[in-house]
Amino acid sequence: MSTTKIIYGLYGDDDDLMHGVKAFNDKGIKINEVYTPFPVHGLDKALGLRKTRISDAAFIYACYGVAIGIALTAWIMNHDWPQNIGGKPSFDWFHNMGAFVDPMFELMVFCSAHLMSLTFLVRNKMYPGAKPQNPDPRTTDDKFMMEFVSDDVETIKQLLIDTGVEEITVKDA
């Protein structure tokens, strides 16, 4: 029989939360997750989280959008609707590229923004129909919560009390 428990500490203020995170880091106790209603400055660094790679994905999606823009404008100009305007040859996309900077830019922004949003939602399991991961709905309004998975419940409870926690909940893992 496992004695591992999930301990939740609910804070009412982000400064108390940051104080608690630092206290647990000083004691070497691992924080499993932190739930906040808004981004807390410095929390990611205090938790030791790595830099996100969403910017790398955005660059790849932007390149994809530019490639679609190039392919689309070249196909329209040469096959779908070729026009001879001012004696410019329609079969030479490179010399007419300046006229297509705007649609290529717009497709770049469109693809990077939309695909980045979808990547964020899928990566964080926030897509429609996903099971909610938040253990307490008050953390979407005005409360802050730390989650621990540990066998040493009493030590964590005492440190939570020392750091100004408002409520402690213990559940079986």
Coordinates of C-alpha atoms in Angstrom, one line a residue:
M1 CA 0.0 0.0 0.0
S2 CA 1.4 3.3 -1.1
T3 CA 1.5 6.3 1.3
T4 CA 2.2 8.8 -1.4
K5 CA -0.2 11.8 -1.1
I6 CA -1.0 14.8 -3.2
I7 CA -0.8 18.0 -1.1
Y8 CA -2.3 21.2 -2.3
G9 CA -1.5 24.6 -0.7
L10 CA -3.8 27.5 -1.6
Y11 CA -2.4 31.0 -1.4
G12 CA -4.3 34.3 -1.6
D13 CA -1.4 36.5 -2.8
D14 CA 1.3 36.1 -5.5
D15 CA 4.0 37.5 -3.1
D16 CA 3.1 34.8 -0.6
L17 CA 3.3 32.2 -3.4
M18 CA 6.8 33.4 -4.5
H19 CA 7.9 33.3 -0.8
G20 CA 6.6 29.8 -0.5
V21 CA 8.3 28.6 -3.7
K22 CA 11.6 30.0 -2.5
A23 CA 11.2 28.4 0.9
F24 CA 10.5 25.0 -0.7
N25 CA 13.5 25.4 -3.1
D26 CA 15.7 26.2 -0.1
K27 CA 14.6 23.0 1.7
G28 CA 15.1 21.0 -1.5
I29 CA 11.4 19.9 -1.7
K30 CA 10.2 19.4 -5.3
I31 CA 7.1 21.4 -6.3
N32 CA 5.1 19.3 -8.8
E33 CA 2.9 22.1 -10.2
V34 CA 1.8 25.7 -9.6
Y35 CA -1.6 27.0 -10.6
T36 CA -2.1 30.8 -11.0
P37 CA -4.9 33.0 -12.4
F38 CA -2.3 35.2 -14.2
P39 CA 1.4 35.0 -15.1
V40 CA 3.5 35.7 -12.0
H41 CA 6.8 37.5 -12.8
G42 CA 9.8 35.3 -12.0
L43 CA 7.8 32.2 -11.2
D44 CA 9.2 30.2 -14.1
K45 CA 12.8 31.0 -13.1
A46 CA 12.0 30.2 -9.4
L47 CA 10.6 26.8 -10.5
G48 CA 13.6 26.1 -12.7
L49 CA 11.5 25.8 -15.9
R50 CA 13.3 25.7 -19.2
K51 CA 12.8 28.3 -21.9
T52 CA 9.8 27.4 -24.1
R53 CA 10.4 26.3 -27.8
I54 CA 7.2 27.9 -29.1
S55 CA 9.4 30.6 -30.8
D56 CA 11.2 27.9 -32.7
A57 CA 7.9 26.5 -33.9
A58 CA 6.7 30.0 -34.8
F59 CA 9.8 30.4 -37.1
I60 CA 9.1 27.1 -38.8
Y61 CA 5.4 28.0 -39.2
A62 CA 6.4 31.4 -40.7
C63 CA 8.7 29.7 -43.2
Y64 CA 5.8 27.4 -44.1
G65 CA 3.6 30.4 -44.7
V66 CA 6.2 32.1 -46.9
A67 CA 6.6 28.9 -48.9
I68 CA 2.8 28.7 -49.4
G69 CA 2.9 32.4 -50.5
I70 CA 5.6 31.8 -53.0
A71 CA 4.0 28.7 -54.4
L72 CA 0.6 30.4 -54.5
T73 CA 1.7 33.6 -56.2
A74 CA 3.9 31.7 -58.7
W75 CA 1.1 29.3 -59.6
I76 CA -1.5 32.1 -60.0
M77 CA 0.9 34.3 -62.0
N78 CA 2.0 31.5 -64.4
H79 CA -0.9 29.1 -64.6
D80 CA -4.2 30.2 -63.2
W81 CA -4.4 33.8 -64.3
P82 CA -1.4 34.9 -66.3
Q83 CA -1.5 38.6 -67.3
N84 CA 0.9 40.7 -69.3
I85 CA 0.8 44.1 -67.5
G86 CA 3.2 46.7 -68.8
G87 CA 5.2 44.2 -70.8
K88 CA 6.3 42.3 -67.7
P89 CA 6.8 38.6 -68.5
S90 CA 4.4 36.5 -66.4
F91 CA 6.6 33.5 -66.5
D92 CA 9.4 35.1 -64.5
W93 CA 8.3 35.2 -60.8
F94 CA 11.6 36.4 -59.4
H95 CA 11.5 39.8 -61.2
N96 CA 7.9 40.3 -60.2
M97 CA 8.4 39.2 -56.6
G98 CA 8.1 42.7 -55.2
A99 CA 4.5 42.8 -56.1
F100 CA 3.9 39.7 -54.0
V101 CA 5.6 40.7 -50.8
D102 CA 2.3 41.7 -49.1
P103 CA 0.5 38.4 -49.7
M104 CA 3.6 36.4 -48.7
F105 CA 3.9 38.5 -45.5
E106 CA 0.2 38.0 -44.7
L107 CA 0.5 34.3 -45.2
M108 CA 3.6 34.2 -43.0
V109 CA 1.8 36.0 -40.2
F110 CA -1.4 34.0 -40.7
C111 CA 0.3 30.6 -40.6
S112 CA 2.6 31.4 -37.7
A113 CA -0.1 32.8 -35.5
H114 CA -2.7 30.1 -36.1
L115 CA -0.4 27.2 -36.0
M116 CA 1.3 28.5 -32.9
S117 CA -2.0 28.8 -31.2
L118 CA -3.0 25.3 -32.1
T119 CA 0.4 24.0 -31.0
F120 CA 0.0 25.7 -27.7
L121 CA -3.4 24.3 -27.1
V122 CA -2.4 20.7 -28.1
R123 CA 0.9 20.8 -26.2
N124 CA -0.9 22.0 -23.0
K125 CA -3.9 19.6 -23.4
M126 CA -6.3 22.5 -23.6
Y127 CA -8.1 21.5 -26.8
P128 CA -11.9 21.1 -26.9
G129 CA -13.0 18.0 -25.0
A130 CA -9.8 17.7 -23.0
K131 CA -10.1 16.7 -19.3
P132 CA -9.6 19.7 -17.0
Q133 CA -6.3 19.6 -15.2
N134 CA -7.0 22.3 -12.7
P135 CA -7.7 20.8 -9.2
D136 CA -9.4 23.9 -7.8
P137 CA -11.5 26.3 -9.9
R138 CA -10.6 29.2 -7.6
T139 CA -7.1 29.3 -9.2
T140 CA -8.7 30.7 -12.4
D141 CA -10.2 33.6 -10.4
D142 CA -8.0 34.9 -7.6
K143 CA -6.1 32.1 -5.8
F144 CA -2.7 30.6 -6.2
M145 CA -1.9 26.9 -5.6
M146 CA 1.1 24.7 -5.2
E147 CA 0.9 21.0 -5.7
F148 CA 3.2 18.4 -4.2
V149 CA 3.5 14.6 -4.5
S150 CA 5.2 13.3 -1.5
D151 CA 5.3 10.8 1.4
D152 CA 6.4 13.4 3.9
V153 CA 3.0 15.2 4.4
E154 CA 3.7 16.7 7.8
T155 CA 6.9 18.5 6.7
I156 CA 5.2 20.0 3.6
K157 CA 2.1 21.0 5.6
Q158 CA 4.3 22.8 8.3
L159 CA 6.3 24.6 5.6
L160 CA 3.1 25.6 3.8
I161 CA 1.8 27.1 7.1
D162 CA 5.0 28.9 7.7
T163 CA 4.8 30.5 4.3
G164 CA 1.3 31.9 4.8
V165 CA -0.9 29.4 3.1
E166 CA -4.7 29.9 3.4
E167 CA -5.8 26.3 2.9
I168 CA -4.2 22.9 2.7
T169 CA -5.8 19.8 1.0
V170 CA -4.4 16.3 1.1
K171 CA -5.5 13.6 -1.3
D172 CA -4.4 10.1 -2.1
A173 CA -2.2 9.9 -5.1

